[in-house]
Coordinates of C-alpha atoms and ligand atoms in Angstrom, one line a residue:
X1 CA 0.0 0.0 0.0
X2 CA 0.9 4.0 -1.0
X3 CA -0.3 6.5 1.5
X4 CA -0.3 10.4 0.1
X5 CA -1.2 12.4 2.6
X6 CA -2.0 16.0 1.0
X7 CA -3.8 13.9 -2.0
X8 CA -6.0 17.1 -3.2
X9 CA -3.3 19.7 -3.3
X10 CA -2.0 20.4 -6.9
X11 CA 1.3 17.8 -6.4
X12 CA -1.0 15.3 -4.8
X13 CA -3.3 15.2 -7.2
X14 CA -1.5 13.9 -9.9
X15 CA 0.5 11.8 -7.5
X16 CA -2.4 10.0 -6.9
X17 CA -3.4 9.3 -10.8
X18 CA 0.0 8.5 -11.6
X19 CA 0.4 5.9 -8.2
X20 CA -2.6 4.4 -9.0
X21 CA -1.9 3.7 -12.8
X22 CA 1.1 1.7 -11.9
X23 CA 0.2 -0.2 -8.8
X24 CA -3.5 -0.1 -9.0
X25 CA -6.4 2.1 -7.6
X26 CA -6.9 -0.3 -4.5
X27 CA -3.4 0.3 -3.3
X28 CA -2.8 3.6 -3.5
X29 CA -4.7 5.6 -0.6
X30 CA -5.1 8.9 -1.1
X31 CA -5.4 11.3 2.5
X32 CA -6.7 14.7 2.4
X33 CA -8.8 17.0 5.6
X34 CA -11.7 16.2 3.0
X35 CA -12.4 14.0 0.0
X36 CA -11.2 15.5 -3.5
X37 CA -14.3 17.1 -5.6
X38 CA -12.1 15.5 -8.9
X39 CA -13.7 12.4 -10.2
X40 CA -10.3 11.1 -11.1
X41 CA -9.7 10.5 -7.3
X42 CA -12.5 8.9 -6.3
X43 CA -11.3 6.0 -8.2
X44 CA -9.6 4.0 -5.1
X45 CA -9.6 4.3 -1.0
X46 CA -10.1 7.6 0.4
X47 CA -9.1 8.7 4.5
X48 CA -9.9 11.7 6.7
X49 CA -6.0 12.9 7.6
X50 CA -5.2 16.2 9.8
X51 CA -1.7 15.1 9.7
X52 CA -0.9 17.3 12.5
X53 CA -3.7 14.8 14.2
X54 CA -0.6 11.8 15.3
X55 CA -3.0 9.5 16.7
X56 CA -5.2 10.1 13.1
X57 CA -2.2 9.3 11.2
X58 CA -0.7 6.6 13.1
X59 CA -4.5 4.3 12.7
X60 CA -3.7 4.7 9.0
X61 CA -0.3 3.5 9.1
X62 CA -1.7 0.4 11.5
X63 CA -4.4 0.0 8.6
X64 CA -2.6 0.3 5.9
X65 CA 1.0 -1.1 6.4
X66 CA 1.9 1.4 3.8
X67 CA 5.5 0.3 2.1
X68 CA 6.0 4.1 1.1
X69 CA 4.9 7.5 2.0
X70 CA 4.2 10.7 0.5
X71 CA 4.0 13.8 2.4
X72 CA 2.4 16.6 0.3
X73 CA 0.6 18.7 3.1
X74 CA 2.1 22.0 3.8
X75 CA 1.4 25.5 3.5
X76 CA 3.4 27.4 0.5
X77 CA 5.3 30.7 0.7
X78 CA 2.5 32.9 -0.4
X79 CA 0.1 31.8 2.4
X80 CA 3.1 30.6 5.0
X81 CA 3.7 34.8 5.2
X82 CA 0.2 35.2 6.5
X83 CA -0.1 32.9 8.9
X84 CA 3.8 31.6 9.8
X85 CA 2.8 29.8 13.1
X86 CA 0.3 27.5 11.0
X87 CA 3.1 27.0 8.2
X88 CA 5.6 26.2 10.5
X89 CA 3.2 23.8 12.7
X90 CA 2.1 21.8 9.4
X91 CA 5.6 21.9 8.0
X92 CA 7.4 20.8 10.6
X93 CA 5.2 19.0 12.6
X94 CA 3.3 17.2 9.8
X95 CA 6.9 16.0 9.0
X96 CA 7.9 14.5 12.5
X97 CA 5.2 12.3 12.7
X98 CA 5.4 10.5 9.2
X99 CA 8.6 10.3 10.1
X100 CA 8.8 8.9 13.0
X101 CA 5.5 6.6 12.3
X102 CA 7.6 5.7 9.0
X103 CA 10.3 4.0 11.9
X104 CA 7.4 2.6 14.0
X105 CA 5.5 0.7 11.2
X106 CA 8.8 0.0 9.3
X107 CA 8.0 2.0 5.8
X108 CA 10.5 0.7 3.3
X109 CA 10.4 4.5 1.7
X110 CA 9.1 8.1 2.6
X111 CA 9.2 10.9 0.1
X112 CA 8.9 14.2 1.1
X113 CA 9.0 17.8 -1.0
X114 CA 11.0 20.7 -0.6
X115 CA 11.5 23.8 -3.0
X116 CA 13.5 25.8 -4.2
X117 CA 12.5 28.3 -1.5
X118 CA 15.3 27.0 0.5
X119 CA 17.3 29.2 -1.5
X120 CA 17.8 33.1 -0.1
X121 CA 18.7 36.6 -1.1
X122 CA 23.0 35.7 -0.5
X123 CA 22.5 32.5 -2.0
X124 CA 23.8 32.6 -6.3
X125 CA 21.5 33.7 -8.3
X126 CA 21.8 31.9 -11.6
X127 CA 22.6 28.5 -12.1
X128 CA 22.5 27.8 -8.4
X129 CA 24.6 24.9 -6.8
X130 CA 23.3 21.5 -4.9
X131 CA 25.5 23.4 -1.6
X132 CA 25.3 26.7 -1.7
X133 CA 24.4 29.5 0.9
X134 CA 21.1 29.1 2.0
X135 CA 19.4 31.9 3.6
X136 CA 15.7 31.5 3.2
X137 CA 13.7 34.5 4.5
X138 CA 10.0 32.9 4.2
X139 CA 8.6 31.0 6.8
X140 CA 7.9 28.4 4.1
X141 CA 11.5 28.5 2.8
X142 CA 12.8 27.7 6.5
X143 CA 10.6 24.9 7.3
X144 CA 11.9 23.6 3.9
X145 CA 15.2 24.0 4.9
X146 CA 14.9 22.5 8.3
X147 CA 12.6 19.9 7.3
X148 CA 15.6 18.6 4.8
X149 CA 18.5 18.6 7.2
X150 CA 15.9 16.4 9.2
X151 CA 15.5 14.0 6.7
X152 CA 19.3 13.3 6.4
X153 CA 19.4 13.3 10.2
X154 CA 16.7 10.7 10.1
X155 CA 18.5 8.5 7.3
X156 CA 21.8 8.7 8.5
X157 CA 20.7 8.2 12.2
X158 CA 18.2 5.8 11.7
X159 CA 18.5 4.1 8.4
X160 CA 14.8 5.5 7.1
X161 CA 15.1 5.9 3.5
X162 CA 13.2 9.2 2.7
X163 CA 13.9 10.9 -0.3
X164 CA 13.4 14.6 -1.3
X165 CA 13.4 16.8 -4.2
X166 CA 13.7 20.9 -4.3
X167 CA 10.6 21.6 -6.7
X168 CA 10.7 24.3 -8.8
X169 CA 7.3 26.0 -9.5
X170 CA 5.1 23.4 -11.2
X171 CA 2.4 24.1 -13.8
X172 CA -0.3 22.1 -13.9
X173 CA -3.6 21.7 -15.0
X174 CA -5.5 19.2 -13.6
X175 CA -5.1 21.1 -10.1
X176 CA -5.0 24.3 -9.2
X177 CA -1.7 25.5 -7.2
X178 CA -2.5 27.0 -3.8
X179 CA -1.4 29.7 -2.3
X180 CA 2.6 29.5 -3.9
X181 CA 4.6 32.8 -5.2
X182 CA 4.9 30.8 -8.6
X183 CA 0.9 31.0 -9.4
X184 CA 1.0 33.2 -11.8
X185 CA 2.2 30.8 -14.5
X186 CA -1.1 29.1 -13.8
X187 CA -3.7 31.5 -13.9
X188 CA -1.9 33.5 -17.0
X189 CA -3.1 30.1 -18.7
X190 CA -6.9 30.3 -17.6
X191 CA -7.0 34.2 -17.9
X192 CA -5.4 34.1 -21.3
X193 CA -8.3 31.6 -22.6
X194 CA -11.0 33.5 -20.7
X195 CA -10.2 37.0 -21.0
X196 CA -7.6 37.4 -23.5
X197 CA -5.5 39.1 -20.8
X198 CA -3.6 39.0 -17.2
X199 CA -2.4 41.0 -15.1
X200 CA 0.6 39.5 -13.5
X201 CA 1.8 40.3 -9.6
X202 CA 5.5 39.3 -10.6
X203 CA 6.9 42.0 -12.7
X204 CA 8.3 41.6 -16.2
X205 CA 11.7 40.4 -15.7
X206 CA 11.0 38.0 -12.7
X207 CA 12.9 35.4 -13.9
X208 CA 12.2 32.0 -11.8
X209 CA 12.9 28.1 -12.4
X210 CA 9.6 26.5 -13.2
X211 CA 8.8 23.2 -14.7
X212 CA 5.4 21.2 -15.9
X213 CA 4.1 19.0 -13.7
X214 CA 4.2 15.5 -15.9
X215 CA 8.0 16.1 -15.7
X216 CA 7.9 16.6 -12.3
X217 CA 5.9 13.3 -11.3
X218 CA 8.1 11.6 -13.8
X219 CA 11.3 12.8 -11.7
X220 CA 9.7 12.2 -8.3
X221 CA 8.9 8.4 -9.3
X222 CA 12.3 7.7 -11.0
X223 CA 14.1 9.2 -8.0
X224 CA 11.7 6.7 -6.0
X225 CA 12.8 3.6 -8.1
X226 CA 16.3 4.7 -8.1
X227 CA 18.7 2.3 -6.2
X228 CA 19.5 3.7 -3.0
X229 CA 22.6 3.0 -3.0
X230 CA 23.1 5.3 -6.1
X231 CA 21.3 8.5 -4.5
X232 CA 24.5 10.8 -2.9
X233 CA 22.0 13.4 -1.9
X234 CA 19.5 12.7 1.4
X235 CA 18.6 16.5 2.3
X236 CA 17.1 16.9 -1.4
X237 CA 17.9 17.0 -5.2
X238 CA 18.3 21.0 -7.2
X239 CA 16.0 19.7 -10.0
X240 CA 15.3 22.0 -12.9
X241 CA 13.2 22.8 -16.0
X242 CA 13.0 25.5 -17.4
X243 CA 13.1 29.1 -16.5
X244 CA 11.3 32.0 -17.8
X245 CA 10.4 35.6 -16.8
X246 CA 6.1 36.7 -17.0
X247 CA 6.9 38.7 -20.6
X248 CA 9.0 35.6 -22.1
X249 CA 5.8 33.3 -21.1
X250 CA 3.4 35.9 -22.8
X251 CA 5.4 36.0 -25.9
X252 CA 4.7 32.1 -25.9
X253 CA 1.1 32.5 -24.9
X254 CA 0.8 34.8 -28.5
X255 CA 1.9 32.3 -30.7
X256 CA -1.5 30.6 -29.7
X257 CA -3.7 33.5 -28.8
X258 CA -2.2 36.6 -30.7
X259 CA -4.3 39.2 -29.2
X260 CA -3.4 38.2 -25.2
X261 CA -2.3 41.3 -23.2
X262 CA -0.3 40.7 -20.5
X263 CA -0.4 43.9 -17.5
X264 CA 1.3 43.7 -14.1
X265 CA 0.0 44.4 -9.9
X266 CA 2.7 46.6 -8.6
X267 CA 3.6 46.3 -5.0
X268 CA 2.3 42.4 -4.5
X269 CA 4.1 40.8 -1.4
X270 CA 4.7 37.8 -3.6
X271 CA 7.3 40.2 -5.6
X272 CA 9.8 40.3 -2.4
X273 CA 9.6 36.3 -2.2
X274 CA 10.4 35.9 -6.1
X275 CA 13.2 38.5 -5.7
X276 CA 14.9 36.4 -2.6
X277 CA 14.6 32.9 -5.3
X278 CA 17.4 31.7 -7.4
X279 CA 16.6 32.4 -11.4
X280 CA 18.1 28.9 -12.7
X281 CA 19.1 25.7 -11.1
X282 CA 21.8 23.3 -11.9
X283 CA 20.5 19.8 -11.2
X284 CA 23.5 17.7 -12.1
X285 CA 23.5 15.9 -8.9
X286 CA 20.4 14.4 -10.0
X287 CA 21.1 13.6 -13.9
X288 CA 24.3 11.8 -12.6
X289 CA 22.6 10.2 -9.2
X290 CA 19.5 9.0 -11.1
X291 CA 19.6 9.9 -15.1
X292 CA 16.7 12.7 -14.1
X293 CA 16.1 14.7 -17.8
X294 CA 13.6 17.5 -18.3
X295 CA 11.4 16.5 -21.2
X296 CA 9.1 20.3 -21.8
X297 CA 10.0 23.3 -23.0
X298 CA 8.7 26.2 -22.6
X299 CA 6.8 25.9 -25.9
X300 CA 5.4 22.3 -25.3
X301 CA 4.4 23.5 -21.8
X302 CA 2.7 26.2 -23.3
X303 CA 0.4 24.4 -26.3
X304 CA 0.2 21.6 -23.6
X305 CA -1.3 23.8 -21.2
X306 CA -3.8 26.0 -23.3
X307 CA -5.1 22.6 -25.2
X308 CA -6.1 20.9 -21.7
X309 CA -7.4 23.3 -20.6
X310 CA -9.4 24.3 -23.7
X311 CA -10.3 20.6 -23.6
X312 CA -11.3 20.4 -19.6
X313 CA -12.2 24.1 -18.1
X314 CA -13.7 26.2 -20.8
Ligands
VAH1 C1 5.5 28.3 -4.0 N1 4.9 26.7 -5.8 O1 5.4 29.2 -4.9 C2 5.6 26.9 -4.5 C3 7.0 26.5 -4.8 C4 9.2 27.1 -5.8 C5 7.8 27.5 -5.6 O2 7.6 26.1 -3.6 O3 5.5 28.5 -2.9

């Protein structure tokens, strides 16, 4: 059995469909405060998790025996700054107890996903390095940070093989993203079928390291299946896409929808938290550790994007 806890946030969602394909709906349960409104997921076992609940999420460990665990509940940067005691508690906390349950019950693997938010305003800019400095200024960003050097203590103090990957933003469309700094390269999809126009709250030449989701559930499972004895990195893997600026991505966007205008929010508080991110990743570590390869462009991510969306939403 697969437990994801955090099954109806925009990762977990497609965690979910993609667990389920290979080992089969039954096995794959997917945990959530409530079930998904997405048909997709009400294909296999469902279960009521506040995973800052222990005694909740120890009874579905006991139930479920689960070989591996995914953690996807958190709070991201965006909605971490307005409430930093809650981000921290679900963070951090959330983290301890699949960890430490993951020892009890004996889970063969626990995957768990940071960001690039561990990175801060002194840390390089472009092309940034697996070990770098790292001084993350968002409450999200910290609990990242902390949560990774916890999962190395945890593997090299106790032998639990959890595995981690610093996500860039993700753009998906089968779930919304909620509540992240990296948003916008959602909603400029929707607005620009809807309305022909966006106006963006990261200015012009915000340049950040993105990537499309199928990419990054392909990554996250082949890191997964990867040999342990191959994986050099326990806190967790740079892993990179591509990375664009909002007027590069319009520019795409026109190639499909000529007439989109693209305007901008001045003064949005998600415009500090971009500025204190890296603009480009170097993911070596994990092309050498476990052959990881980005397969969309910015083009393909874009035609990809408007035609599902076209196809599902409007
Ligand atoms: C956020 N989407 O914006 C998340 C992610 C790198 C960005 O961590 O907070």
């Amino acid at each position: 059995n697969i437990l994801v806890i955090g099954s109806n946030g925009q990762i977990g969602t497609e965690l979910v469909i993609a667990l389920r394909n290979i080992y089969g709906d039954s096995n794959v349960i997917a945990c959530d405060l409530q079930p998904s409104k997405q048909i997709e997921l009400s294909a296999g076992p469902f279960e009521v998790v506040n995973v800052l609940d222990k005694q909740v999420v120890s009874d579905v460990f006991k139930k479920y025996k689960p070989t591996q665990v995914y953690l996807l509940a958190a709070l991201l940067s965006a909605t971490g700054e307005k409430n930093p005691a809650l981000a921290w508690d679900l963070n951090m906390n959330g983290l301890f107890h699949v960890l430490d349950l993951a020892i009890e019950f004996k889970t063969a693997k626990v995957y768990w996903p940071s960001s690039i938010a561990v990175f801060g305003p002194n840390s390089p800019k472009h092309n940034t390095d697996q070990f770098c400095v790292m001084d993350p200024n968002t409450v999200y960003g910290i609990s990242k940070l902390a949560g990774e050097r916890w999962c190395e203590y945890y593997f090299q103090k106790y032998g639990l093989d959890v595995r981690s990957i610093r996500y860039p933003g993700l753009i998906s469309w089968k779930a919304m993203p909620g509540g992240g700094t990296t948003d916008y390269a959602v909603h400029i999809f929707h607005e620009a079928l809807k309305n022909k126009s966006y106006q963006s709250f990261l200015s012009a030449t915000t340049e950040l390291p993105m990537m499309y989701m199928d990419d990054a559930i392909r990554g996250t499972l082949e890191l997964m299946d990867a040999p342990a004895d191959n994986l050099r990195i326990r806190s967790a893997y740079n892993f990179a896409g591509v990375s664009f600026t909002p007027e590069i991505l319009a520019e795409e966007i026109k190639k499909h929808i000529p007439e989109f205008k693209l305007g901008y929010v001045e003064n949005d508080p998600r415009q500090l938290i971009a500025n204190s991110w890296p603009a480009s990743i170097n993911d070596d570590y994990a092309r050498t550790d476990w052959g990881w390869k980005p397969n969309y462009d910015l083009a393909k991510i874009t035609s990809d994007m408007l035609e599902n969306i076209k196809k599902t939403v409007y």
